[in-house]
Each structure stands twice: as C-alpha cells, then as structure tokens.
Coordinates of C-alpha atoms and ligand atoms in Angstrom, one line a residue:
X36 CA 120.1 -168.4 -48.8
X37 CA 119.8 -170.4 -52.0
X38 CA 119.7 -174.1 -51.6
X39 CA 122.4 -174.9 -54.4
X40 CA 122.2 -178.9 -53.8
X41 CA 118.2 -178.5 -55.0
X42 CA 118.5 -175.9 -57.6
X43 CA 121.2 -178.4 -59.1
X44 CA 118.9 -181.3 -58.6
X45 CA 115.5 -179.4 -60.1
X46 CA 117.7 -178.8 -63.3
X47 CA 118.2 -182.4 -64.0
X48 CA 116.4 -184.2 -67.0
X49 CA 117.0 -187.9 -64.9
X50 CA 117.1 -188.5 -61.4
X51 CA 119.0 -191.0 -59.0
X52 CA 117.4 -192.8 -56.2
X53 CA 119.4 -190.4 -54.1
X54 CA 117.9 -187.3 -55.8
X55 CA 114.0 -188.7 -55.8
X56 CA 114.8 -189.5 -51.5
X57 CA 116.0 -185.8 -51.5
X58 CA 113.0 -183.9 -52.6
X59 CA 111.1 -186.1 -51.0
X60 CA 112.7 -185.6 -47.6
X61 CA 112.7 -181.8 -48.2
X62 CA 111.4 -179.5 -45.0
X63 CA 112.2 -175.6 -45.5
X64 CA 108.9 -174.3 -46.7
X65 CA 110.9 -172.2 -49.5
X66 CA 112.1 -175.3 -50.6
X67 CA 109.1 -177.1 -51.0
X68 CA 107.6 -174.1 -52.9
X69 CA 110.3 -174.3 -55.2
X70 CA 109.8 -178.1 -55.9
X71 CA 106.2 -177.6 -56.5
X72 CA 106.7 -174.3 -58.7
X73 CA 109.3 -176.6 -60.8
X74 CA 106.6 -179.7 -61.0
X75 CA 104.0 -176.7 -61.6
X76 CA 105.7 -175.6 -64.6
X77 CA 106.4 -179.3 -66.0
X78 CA 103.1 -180.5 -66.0
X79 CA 102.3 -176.9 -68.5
X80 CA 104.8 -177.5 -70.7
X81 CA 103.9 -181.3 -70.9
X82 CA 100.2 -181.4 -70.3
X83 CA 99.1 -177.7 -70.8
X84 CA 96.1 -176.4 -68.8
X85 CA 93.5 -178.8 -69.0
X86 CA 92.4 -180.9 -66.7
X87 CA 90.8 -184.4 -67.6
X88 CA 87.5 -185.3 -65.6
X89 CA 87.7 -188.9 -65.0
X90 CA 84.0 -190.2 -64.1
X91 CA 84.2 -192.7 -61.6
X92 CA 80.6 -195.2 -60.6
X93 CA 81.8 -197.6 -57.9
X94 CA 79.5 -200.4 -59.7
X95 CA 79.9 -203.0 -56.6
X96 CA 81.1 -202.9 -53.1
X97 CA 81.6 -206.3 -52.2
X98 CA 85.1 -207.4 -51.5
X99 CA 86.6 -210.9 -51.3
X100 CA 89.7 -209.2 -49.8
X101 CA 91.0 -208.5 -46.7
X102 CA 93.3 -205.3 -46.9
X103 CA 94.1 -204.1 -43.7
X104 CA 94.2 -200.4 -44.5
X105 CA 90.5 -200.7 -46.5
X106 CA 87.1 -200.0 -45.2
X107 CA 85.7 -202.3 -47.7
X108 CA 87.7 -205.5 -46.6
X109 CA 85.7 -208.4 -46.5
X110 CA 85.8 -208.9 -42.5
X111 CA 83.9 -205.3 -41.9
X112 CA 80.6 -206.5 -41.2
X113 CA 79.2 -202.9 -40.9
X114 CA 79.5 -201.8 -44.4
X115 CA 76.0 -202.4 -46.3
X116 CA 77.3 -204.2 -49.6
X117 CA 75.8 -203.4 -53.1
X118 CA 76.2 -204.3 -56.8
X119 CA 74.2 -201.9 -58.9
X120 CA 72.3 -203.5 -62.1
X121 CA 73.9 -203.4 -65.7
X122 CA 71.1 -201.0 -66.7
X123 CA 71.4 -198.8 -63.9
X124 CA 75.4 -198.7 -64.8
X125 CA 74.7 -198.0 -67.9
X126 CA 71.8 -195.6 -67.6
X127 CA 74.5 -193.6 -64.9
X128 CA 77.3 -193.7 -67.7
X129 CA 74.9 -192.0 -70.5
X130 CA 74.3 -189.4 -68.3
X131 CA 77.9 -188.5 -68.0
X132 CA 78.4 -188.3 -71.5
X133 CA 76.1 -185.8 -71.3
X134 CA 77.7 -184.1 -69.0
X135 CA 80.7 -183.9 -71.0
X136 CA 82.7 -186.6 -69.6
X137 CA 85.1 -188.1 -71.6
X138 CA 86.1 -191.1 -69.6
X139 CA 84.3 -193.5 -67.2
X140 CA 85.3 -195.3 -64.8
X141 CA 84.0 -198.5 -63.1
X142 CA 85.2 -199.1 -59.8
X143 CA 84.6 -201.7 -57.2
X144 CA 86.2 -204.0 -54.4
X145 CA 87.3 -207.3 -55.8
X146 CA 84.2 -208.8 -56.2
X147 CA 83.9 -212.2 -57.7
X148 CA 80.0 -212.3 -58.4
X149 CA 80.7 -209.3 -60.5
X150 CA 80.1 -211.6 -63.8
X151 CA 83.3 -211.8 -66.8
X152 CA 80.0 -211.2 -69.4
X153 CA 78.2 -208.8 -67.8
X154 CA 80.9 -206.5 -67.6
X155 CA 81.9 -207.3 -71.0
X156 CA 78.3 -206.2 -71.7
X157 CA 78.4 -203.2 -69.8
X158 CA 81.8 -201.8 -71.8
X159 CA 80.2 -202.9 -74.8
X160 CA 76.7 -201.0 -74.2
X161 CA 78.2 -198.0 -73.2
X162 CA 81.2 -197.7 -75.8
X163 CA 78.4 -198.4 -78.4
X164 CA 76.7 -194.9 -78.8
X165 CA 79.3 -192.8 -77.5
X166 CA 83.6 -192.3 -78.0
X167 CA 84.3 -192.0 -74.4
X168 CA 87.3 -194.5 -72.9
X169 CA 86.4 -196.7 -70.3
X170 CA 88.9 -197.2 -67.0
X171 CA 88.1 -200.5 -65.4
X172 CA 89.5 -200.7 -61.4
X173 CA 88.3 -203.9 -60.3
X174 CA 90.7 -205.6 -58.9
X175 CA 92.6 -208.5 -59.5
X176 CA 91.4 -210.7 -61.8
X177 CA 92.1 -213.6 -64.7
X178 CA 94.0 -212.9 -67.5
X179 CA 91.0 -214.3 -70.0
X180 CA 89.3 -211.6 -68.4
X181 CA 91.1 -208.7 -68.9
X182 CA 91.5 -209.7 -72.8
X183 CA 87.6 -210.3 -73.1
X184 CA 87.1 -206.8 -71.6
X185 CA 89.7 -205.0 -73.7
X186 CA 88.0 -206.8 -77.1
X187 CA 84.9 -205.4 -75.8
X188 CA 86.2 -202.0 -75.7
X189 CA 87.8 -201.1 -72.5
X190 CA 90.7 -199.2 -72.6
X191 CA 92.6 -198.6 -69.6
X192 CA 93.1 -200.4 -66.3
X193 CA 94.2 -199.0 -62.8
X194 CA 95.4 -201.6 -60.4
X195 CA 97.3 -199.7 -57.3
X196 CA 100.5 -202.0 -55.8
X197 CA 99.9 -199.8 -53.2
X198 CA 103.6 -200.3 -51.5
X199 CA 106.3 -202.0 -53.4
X200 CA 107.9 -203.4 -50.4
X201 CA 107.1 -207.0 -51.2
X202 CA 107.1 -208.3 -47.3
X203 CA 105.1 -205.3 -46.2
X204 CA 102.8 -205.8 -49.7
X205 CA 101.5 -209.2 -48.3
X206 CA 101.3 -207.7 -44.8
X207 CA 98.8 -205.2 -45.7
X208 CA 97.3 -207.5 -48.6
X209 CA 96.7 -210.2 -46.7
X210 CA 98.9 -212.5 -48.1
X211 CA 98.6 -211.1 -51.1
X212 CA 101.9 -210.8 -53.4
X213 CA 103.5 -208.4 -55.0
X214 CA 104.6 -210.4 -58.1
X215 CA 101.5 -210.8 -58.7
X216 CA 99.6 -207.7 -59.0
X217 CA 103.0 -206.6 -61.1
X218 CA 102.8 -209.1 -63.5
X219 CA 99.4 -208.5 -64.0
X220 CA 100.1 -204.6 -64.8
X221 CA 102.6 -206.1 -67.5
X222 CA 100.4 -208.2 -68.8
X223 CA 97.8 -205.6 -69.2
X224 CA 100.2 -202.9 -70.7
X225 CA 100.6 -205.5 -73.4
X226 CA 97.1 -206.4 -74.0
X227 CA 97.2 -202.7 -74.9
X228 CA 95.4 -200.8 -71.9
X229 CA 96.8 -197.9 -71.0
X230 CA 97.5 -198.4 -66.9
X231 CA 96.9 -197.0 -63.7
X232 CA 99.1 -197.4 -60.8
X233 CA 99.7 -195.9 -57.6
X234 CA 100.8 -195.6 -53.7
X235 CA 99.3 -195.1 -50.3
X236 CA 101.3 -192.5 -49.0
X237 CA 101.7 -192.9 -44.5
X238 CA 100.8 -196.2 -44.6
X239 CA 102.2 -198.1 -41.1
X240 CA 105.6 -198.8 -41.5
X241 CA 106.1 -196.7 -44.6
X242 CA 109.3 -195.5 -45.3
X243 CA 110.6 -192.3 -47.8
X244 CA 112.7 -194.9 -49.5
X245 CA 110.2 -197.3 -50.3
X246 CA 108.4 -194.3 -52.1
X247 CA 111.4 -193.7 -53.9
X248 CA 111.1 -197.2 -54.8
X249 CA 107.8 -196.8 -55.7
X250 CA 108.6 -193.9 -58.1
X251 CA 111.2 -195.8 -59.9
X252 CA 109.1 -198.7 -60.2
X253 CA 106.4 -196.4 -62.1
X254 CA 109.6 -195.4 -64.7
X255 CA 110.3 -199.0 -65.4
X256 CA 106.8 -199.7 -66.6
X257 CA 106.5 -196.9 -68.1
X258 CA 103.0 -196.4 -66.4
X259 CA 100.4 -194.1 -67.9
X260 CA 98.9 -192.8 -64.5
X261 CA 99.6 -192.6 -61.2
X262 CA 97.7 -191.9 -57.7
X263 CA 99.2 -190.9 -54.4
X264 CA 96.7 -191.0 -52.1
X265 CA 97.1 -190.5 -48.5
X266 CA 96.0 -193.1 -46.3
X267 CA 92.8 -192.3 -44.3
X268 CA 92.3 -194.8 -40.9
X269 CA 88.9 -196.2 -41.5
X270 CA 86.9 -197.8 -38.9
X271 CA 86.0 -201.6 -38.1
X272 CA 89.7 -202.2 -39.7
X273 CA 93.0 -203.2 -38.4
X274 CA 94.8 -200.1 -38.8
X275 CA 91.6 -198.2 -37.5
X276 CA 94.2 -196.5 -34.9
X277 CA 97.1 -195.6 -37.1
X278 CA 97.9 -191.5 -38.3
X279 CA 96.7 -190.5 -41.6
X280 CA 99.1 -189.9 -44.4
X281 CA 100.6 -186.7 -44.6
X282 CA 99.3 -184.0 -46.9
X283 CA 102.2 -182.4 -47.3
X284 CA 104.3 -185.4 -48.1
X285 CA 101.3 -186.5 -51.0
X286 CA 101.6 -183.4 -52.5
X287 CA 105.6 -183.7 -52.9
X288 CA 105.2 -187.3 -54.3
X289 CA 103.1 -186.2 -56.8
X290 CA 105.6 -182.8 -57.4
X291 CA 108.3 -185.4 -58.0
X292 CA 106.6 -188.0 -60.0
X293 CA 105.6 -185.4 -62.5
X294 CA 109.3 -184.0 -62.4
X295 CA 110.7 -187.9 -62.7
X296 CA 107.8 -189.0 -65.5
X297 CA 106.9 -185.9 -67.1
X298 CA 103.9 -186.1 -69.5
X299 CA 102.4 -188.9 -67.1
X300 CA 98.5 -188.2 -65.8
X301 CA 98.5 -187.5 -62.3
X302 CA 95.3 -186.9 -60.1
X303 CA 94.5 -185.0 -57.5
X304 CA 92.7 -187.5 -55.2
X305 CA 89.6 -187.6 -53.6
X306 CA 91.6 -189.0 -50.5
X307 CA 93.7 -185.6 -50.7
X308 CA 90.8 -183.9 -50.8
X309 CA 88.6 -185.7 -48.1
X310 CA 91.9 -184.3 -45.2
X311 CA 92.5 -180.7 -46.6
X312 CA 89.3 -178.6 -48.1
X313 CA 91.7 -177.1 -50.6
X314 CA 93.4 -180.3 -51.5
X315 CA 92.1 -180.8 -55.1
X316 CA 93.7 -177.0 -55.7
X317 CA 96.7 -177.9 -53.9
X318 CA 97.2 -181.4 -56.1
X319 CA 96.6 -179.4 -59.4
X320 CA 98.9 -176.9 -58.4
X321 CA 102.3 -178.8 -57.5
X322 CA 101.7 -181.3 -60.7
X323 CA 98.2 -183.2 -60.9
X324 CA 96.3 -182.7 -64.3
X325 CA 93.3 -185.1 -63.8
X326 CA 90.1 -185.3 -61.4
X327 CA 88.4 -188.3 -60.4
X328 CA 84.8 -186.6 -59.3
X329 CA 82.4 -189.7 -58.1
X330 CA 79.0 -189.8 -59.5
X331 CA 78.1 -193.2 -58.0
X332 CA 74.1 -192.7 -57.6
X333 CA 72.3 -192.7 -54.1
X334 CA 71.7 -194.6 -52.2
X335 CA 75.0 -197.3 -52.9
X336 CA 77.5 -193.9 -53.0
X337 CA 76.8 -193.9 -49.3
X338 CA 78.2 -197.2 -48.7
X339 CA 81.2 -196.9 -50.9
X340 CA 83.5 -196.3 -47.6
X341 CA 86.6 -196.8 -48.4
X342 CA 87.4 -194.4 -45.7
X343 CA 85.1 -192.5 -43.7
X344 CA 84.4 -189.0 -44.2
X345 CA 84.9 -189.2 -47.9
X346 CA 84.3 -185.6 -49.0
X347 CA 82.3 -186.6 -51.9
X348 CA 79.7 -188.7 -50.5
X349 CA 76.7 -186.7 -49.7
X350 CA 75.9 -184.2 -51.9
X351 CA 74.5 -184.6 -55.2
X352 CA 77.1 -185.6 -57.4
X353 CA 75.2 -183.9 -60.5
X354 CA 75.3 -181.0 -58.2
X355 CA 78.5 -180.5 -57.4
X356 CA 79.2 -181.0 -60.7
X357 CA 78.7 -177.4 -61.1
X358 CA 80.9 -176.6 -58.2
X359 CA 84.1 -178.4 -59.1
X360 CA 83.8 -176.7 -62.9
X361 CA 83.8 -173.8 -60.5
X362 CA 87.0 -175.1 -58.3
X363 CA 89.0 -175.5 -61.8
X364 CA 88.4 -172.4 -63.4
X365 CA 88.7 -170.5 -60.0
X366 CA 92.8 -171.5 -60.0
X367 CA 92.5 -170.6 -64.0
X368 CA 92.7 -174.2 -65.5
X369 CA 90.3 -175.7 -68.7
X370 CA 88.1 -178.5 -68.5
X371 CA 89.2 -180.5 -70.9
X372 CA 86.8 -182.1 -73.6
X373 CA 89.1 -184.6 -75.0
X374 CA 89.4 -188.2 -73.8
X375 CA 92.7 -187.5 -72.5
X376 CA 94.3 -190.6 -73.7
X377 CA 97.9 -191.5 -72.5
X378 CA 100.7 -189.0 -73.3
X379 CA 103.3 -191.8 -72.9
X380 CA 104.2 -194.1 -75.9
X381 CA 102.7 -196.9 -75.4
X382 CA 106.4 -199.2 -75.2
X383 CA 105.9 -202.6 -73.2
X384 CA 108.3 -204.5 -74.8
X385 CA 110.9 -204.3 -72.2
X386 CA 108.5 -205.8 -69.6
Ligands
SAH1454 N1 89.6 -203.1 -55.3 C1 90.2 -202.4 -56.4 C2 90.1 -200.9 -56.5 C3 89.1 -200.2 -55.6 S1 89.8 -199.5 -54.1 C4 91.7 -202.8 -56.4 O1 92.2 -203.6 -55.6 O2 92.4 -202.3 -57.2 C5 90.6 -198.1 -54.7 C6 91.8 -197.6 -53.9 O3 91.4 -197.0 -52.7 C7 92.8 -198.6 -53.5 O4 93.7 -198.9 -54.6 C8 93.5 -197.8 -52.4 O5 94.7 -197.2 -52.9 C9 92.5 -196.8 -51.9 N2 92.3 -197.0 -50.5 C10 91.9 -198.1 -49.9 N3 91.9 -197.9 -48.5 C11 92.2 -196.6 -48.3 C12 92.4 -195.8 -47.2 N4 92.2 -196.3 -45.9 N5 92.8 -194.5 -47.3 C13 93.0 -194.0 -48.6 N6 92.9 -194.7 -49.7 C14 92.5 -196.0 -49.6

C-alpha cells in the first residue's frame, strides 16, 4: 500500500519540524527507499553527477580538549601525538594538486602550539602556485585568527556543533558551550568562508528531535556543508562502552538534509564508511556529493585515531587513490575537476 502521509510530505518545497521528525523516524524498508530515491534525485538536479574530492592531511594531533566521544581527547594517554612540519604540509599538498585535487583540507585536534603565522604561511605557500581552495578544521580558535588566515587565502572553515542540545553540548564538550562554537560559525560566514557544519549521529542520549533541531539549525545559517557522521566508541575514552551510531539512521539524515537544503555539499563520511564496507556508495546514493579521502602521510596517519578502525588508515593513501576513482565510477558518477565552491548564496546578513 502507498504511504500517502510521505508521498505528501516528499512533494513539499519546505518542511516543518514535524515533517523533518517524520522522515527521520521512518521504518518500512519501502519507505526508506523512497526517501532516499527522492533525496537521490535532488542532489542531480541540484548538484549533477560529480562528486568533489575534498583532500584532507590531519596536520597535528594534539588536542587541548576533552570530548568525551573523541579518541584524540587530551586525557588519552595512549595516542602517539604529532604535528607534521610546514614543509612536509606543504610538500603533501603539492602532491595533491597533482593528483587532481581541487580542495585541501587541514585538519587537526585543537591544538594550541599549532602557530597563528605558520599556518597563515602554510595557506599562503600552498595557494601561491596553484587555484585550489583551502578548508581549514582546526578547531576553535580566536577571531584575529580566523581573519589572518582568510587574508592569507583560506577559504572555507568546518567547525562541527556536533549536537545542538546546549546542556548535552557541554556534556560531551567538556564544558564547552554551544553559543560559542555558533557564534564563531557566524562570525566566520561573515569574514566570507564558506562553512562546514555537522552532527554525530547515536551519540548517548541523542534524540530524533534534537536532529531535527540540528537540521533546522543548518537552514538558519544558511550553512555551505554538512557532515553526519555516525559516532564510532573509541577506546581509552568515556563513552568507550556506548553503541555506535546507526547506519541507517546517517544515511536518512543526510537523505533529508539534502531534501530540506537542496544544493548544499554533503559527504559521505569516512566514519560511514569505517562501519559499512559499502558506505561511501550508500552515502552517494541517498544524497552525498562530496568525498573526504585522507592522504595524511605515514607514519602520523596512523595515529590520527579519532576512532579505531578507521577504514582509511593503512593502506597507501596514493594508492587507494586509484581505487576510490574506481568506487565512483563503478555507481556511474564523475570526478569532478572543479573546486566545487559553495552552491549557496553566500547571505549572512541575517546572522
Ligand atoms: N578538532 C576539530 C576537528 C577535528 S575532529 C574540531 O573540533 O572541529 C573532526 C570530527 O571528528 C569531529 O568534528 C567529530 O564530528 C568527529 N568525531 C570525533 N569523535 C568521533 C567518534 N568517536 N566517532 C565518529 N566521529 C567522531
């Protein structure tokens, strides 16, 4: 039998709380399918086929933080800590250009020693030869900060709130707050970065509504990209006992957040793809349009644990370079060989 209620709500242009709770909260198999075919066919007439390669090189490891779902908190004792060298960054960046990679990003735990200049340096050295856009994920940091590394040329900024539940925010931040990292995506949206944003989907405590929160909270700031990334319980942290995320509710956060924000960038994560061997396919096929391959260079892409078991962290990543052109063309999609700037006008003057 049809399922009127959805077919009614899948033919929408805007979407109530209610309706964003319903399709997340769906269970019949067909009707899942149906939401993802819907999302499927949004993100091709909004974003077409290609799929943007986002190069991420986790440039540091060391964390001043203490999230209690992260493997990288400060209190884990096990985890080897790193910084690479700004030549070594920069050497690993030229070599992704090369590889036809149109954005890089430079990813690390909230590392204070991680210098204001030196980065500055870094986006400057690497934005000097070559056209690509530069993605910082860093963490929290000052304000002066984030305008000295736009003027040097970065160009986007991803900074997760992870759960917009303000009480459970500074549970799992560590007293951490919410208003904060918020008012620092606003005031990077108008220092002109284009932003990243995104949820931890099954983390403790996490309930449908506060995703549906979460999704309506991405509308208001008009955000450029979003992650959903199922939580993975990692070892020598506090939640090392708690369930993963589901798969299956990931995949229908990221169906409705491309039926809610249409021409928005949505990856398929590596977290999705570390708990189901097909998950990158899966992501791309109920909405994602982006990758985020690592090409972090041994030895440090070993001690990037976030999570354990990260599905990217022992091959080669020039290697299996080859094999996830392989995975994209395999479910018919392009590589793309633009930047793949934001879709989204760039408004922030309501924030
Ligand atoms: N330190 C930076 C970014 C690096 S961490 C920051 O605070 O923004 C990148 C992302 O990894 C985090 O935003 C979080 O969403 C994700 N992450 C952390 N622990 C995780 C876990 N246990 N399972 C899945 N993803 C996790």
């Amino acid at each position: 039998m049809k399922n009127e209620k959805l077919e009614n709500i899948l033919f929408k242009q805007n979407f109530s709380k209610e309706d964003v709770i319903y399709l997340l909260s769906l269970e019949e198999k067909r009707d899942i399918e149906s939401l993802f075919r819907k999302a499927d066919q949004v993100r091709k007439d909004f974003c077409g086929e290609e799929v943007h390669l986002r190069g991420v090189i986790e440039i540091s490891n060391h964390c001043d933080q203490n999230c209690l779902f992260c493997g990288l908190r400060d209190d884990n004792f096990t985890v080897k800590r790193y910084r690479m060298e700004p030549d070594e960054i920069i050497e690993t960046a030229a070599k992704l250009v090369k590889l036809g990679i149109y954005t890089i990003v430079l990813k690390s735990g909230e590392d204070r020693k991680l210098d204001t200049d030196i980065i500055a340096y870094i986006i400057y050295s690497i934005k000097k030869s070559t056209n690509v856009a530069i993605t910082l994920s860093l963490g929290e940091r000052g304000l002066d900060e984030y305008k000295t590394w736009k003027i040097a040329g970065a160009d986007r900024y991803i900074l997760r709130h992870e759960s917009c539940d303000s009480k459970k925010y500074a549970y799992y931040r560590n007293k951490k707050t919410h208003t904060n990292r918020i008012q620092q995506l606003k005031y990077l949206k108008r220092l002109g970065y284009q932003i990243g944003d995104g949820t931890l989907i099954g983390l403790p405590l996490q309930t449908i509504d506060e995703i549906a929160d979460d999704m309506l909270l991405f509308q208001e700031m008009n955000t450029d990209m979003i992650a959903f990334s199922p939580f993975i319980p990692s070892p020598f942290t506090p939640f090392q006992n708690k369930p993963a995320g589901s798969i299956e509710l990931t995949l229908k956060a990221i169906a409705v957040a491309r039926l809610l924000l249409k021409n928005v960038h949505i990856p398929a994560t590596t977290a999705l793809d570390s708990l189901d061997p097909q998950g990158k396919e899966k992501g791309l096929n109920c909405g994602a349009n982006i990758l985020m391959p690592n090409y972090t260079p041994y030895p440090y892409r070993e001690s990037y644990r976030i999570y354990p078991n990260r599905r990217d962290s022992n091959s080669d990543p020039f290697d299996s370079h080859k094999m996830l052109v392989d995975r994209i063309s395999n479910i018919g999609r392009d590589i793309s060989f633009s930047r793949g700037d934001s879709l989204r006008n760039s408004s922030f003057l309501h924030l």
